[in-house]
XYZ file of C-alpha atoms in Angstrom:
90
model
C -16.927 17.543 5.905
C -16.567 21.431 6.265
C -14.286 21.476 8.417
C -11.771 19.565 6.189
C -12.511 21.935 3.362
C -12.248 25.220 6.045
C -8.421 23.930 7.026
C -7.536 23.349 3.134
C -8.612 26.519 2.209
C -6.839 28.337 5.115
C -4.127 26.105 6.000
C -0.558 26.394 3.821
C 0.941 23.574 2.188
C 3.348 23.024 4.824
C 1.199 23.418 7.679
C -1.176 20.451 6.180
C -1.790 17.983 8.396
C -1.072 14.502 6.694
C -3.952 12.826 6.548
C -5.570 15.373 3.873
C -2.541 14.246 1.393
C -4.246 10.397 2.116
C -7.625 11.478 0.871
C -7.009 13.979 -1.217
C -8.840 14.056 -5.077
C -6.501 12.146 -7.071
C -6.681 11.277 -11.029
C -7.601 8.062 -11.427
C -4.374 5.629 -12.922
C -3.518 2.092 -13.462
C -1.683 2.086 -10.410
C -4.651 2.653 -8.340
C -6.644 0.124 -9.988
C -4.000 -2.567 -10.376
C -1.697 -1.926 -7.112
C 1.076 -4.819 -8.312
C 2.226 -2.607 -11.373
C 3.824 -0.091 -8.887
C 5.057 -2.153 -6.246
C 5.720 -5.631 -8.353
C 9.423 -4.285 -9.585
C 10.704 -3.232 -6.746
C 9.588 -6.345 -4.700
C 11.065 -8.545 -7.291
C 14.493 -5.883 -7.434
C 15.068 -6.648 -3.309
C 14.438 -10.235 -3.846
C 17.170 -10.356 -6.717
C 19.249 -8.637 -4.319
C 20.027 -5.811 -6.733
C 20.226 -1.876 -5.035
C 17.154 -0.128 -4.183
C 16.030 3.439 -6.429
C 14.994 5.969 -4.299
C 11.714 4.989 -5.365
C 11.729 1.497 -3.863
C 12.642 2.783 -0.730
C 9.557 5.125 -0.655
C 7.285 2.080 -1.352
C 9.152 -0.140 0.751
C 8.865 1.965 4.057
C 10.246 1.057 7.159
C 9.982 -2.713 6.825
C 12.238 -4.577 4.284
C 10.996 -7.304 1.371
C 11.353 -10.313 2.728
C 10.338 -13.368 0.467
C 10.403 -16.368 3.098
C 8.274 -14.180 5.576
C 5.555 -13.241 2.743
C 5.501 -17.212 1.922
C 4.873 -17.943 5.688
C 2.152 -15.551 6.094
C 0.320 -16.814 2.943
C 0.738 -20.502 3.667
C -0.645 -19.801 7.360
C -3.371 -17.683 5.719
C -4.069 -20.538 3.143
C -4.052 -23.294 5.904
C -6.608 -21.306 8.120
C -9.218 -19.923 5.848
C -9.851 -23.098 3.449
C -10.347 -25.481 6.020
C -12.751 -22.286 7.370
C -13.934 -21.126 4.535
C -15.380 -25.640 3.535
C -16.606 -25.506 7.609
C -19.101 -22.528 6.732
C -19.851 -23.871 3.105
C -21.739 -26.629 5.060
């Protein structure tokens, strides 16, 4: 714990290592608390097909939107843990 505190004190911005901007002290917001009111507009802007901001393509990251994959994983997530979820109610 003082060791991360010893590198942010002598350590310039650009010589940061990443993972301190991950943990850093941030104010809290909505966005933190209710993660679908950043990233719910620019799922919904890829699915319509429409062009990207530059801030879509920050949230999106390396891997594109894609609809018929996210419906696949949650059916296959749906269709494993209820039948799993009844077995251990029992």
């Amino acid at each position: 714990d003082t060791q991360g505190r010893e590198i942010s004190a002598d350590v310039s911005a650009s010589d940061r290592p990443e993972w301190m901007d991950i943990y850093e002290a941030k104010p809290l917001s909505w966005t933190s608390l209710v993660p679908p009111i950043e990233w719910l507009p620019a799922y919904l802007r890829a699915i319509k097909g429409a062009p990207p901001t530059a801030n879509d393509e920050k949230l999106q990251g390396d891997l594109p939107y894609s609809f018929t994959g996210d419906a696949v994983a949650g059916l296959t997530v749906g269709f494993m843990l209820v039948p799993q979820c009844l077995a251990f109610a029992l």
